[in-house]
One Martini backbone bead per residue (centre of mass of N, CA, C, O) as a GRO file, in nm:
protein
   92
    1UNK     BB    1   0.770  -1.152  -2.642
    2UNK     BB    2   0.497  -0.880  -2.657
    3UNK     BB    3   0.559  -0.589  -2.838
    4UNK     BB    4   0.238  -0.488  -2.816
    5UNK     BB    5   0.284  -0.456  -2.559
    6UNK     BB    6   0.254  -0.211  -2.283
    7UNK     BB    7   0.343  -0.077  -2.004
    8UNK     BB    8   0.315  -0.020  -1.717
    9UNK     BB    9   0.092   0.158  -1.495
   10UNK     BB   10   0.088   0.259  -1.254
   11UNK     BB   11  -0.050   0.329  -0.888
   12UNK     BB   12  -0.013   0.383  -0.525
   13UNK     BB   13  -0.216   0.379  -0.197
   14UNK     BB   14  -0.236   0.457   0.120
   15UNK     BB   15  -0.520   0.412   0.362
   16UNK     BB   16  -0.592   0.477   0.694
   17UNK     BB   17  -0.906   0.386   0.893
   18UNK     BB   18  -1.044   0.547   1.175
   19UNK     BB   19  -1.376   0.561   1.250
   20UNK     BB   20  -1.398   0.676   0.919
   21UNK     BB   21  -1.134   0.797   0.920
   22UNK     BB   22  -0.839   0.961   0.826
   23UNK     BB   23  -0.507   0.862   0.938
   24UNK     BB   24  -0.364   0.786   0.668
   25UNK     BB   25  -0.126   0.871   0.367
   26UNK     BB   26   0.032   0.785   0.130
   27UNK     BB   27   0.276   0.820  -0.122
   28UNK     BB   28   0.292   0.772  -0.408
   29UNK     BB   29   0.344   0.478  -0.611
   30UNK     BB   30   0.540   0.413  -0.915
   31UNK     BB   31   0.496   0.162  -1.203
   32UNK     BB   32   0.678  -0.019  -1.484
   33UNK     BB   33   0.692  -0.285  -1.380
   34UNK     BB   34   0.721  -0.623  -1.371
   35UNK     BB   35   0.749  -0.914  -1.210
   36UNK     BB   36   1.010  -1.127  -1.312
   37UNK     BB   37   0.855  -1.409  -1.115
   38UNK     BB   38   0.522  -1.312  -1.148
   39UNK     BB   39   0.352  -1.288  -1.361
   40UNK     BB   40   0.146  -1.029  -1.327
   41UNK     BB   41   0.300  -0.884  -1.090
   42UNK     BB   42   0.293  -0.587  -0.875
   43UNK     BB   43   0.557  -0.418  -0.699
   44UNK     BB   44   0.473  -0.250  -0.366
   45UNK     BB   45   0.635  -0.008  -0.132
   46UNK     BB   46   0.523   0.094   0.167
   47UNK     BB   47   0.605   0.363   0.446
   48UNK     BB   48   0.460   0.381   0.783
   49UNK     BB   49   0.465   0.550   1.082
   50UNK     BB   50   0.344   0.352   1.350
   51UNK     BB   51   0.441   0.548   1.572
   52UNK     BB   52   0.253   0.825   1.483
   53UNK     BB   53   0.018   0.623   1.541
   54UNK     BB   54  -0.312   0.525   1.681
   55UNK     BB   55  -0.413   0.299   1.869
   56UNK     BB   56  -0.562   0.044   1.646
   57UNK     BB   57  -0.827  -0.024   1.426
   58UNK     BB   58  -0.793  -0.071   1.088
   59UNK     BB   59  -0.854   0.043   0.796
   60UNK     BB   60  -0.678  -0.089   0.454
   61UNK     BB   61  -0.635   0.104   0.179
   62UNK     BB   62  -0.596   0.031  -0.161
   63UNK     BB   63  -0.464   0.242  -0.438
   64UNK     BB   64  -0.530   0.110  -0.789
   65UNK     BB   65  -0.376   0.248  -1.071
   66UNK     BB   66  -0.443   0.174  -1.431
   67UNK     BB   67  -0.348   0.323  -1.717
   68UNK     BB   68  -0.331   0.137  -1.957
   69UNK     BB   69  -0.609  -0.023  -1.876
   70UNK     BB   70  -0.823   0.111  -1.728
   71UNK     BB   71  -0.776   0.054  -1.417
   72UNK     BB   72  -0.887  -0.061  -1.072
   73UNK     BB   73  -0.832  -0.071  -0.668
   74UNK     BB   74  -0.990  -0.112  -0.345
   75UNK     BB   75  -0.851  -0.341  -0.119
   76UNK     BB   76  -0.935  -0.409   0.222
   77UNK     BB   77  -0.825  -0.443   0.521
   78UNK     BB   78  -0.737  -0.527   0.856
   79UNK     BB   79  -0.575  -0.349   1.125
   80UNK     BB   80  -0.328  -0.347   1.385
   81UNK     BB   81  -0.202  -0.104   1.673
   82UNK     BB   82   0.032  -0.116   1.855
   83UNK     BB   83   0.181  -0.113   2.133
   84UNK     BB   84   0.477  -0.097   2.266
   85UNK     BB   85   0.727  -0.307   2.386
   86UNK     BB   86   0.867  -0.225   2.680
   87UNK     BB   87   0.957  -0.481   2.885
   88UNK     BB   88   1.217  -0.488   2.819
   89UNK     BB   89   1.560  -0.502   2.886
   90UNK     BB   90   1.775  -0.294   2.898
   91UNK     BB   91   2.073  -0.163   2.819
   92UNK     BB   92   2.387  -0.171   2.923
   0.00000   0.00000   0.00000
């Protein structure tokens, strides 16, 4: 291992966008060591409540910094939020 590398300073968050619009931003997730399976590779895992957002085709935009890199990185996505599949036959 090389002693002289600095630990990762990483930071990121989702933003999803309806119609141009942010229709959800998610809280800041900060990353301080890589996957240990994956050399150079950072794992972030967010949370969004897609129960909460309106059914829509989204941009998803992931917003990452690299603090000791000083580097950054806003990569975009299309996702889809469909309805409930309601259809199910109740518990009983």
């Amino acid at each position: 291992m090389d002693t002289d590398r600095k630990l990762p300073s990483l930071m990121a968050n989702v933003d999803l966008l309806l119609g141009g619009r942010k229709a959800y931003t998610s809280a800041p997730v900060r990353v301080s060591k890589l996957a240990t399976s994956r050399p150079g590779v950072a794992q972030f895992a967010f949370q969004i409540p897609l129960a909460k957002l309106p059914v829509g085709q989204y941009i998803s935009q992931v917003n990452i910094i690299d603090e000791t890199g000083r580097k950054f990185a806003f990569p975009r996505n299309e996702i889809v939020v469909l309805a409930p599949d309601n259809t199910s036959p109740a518990p009983r």
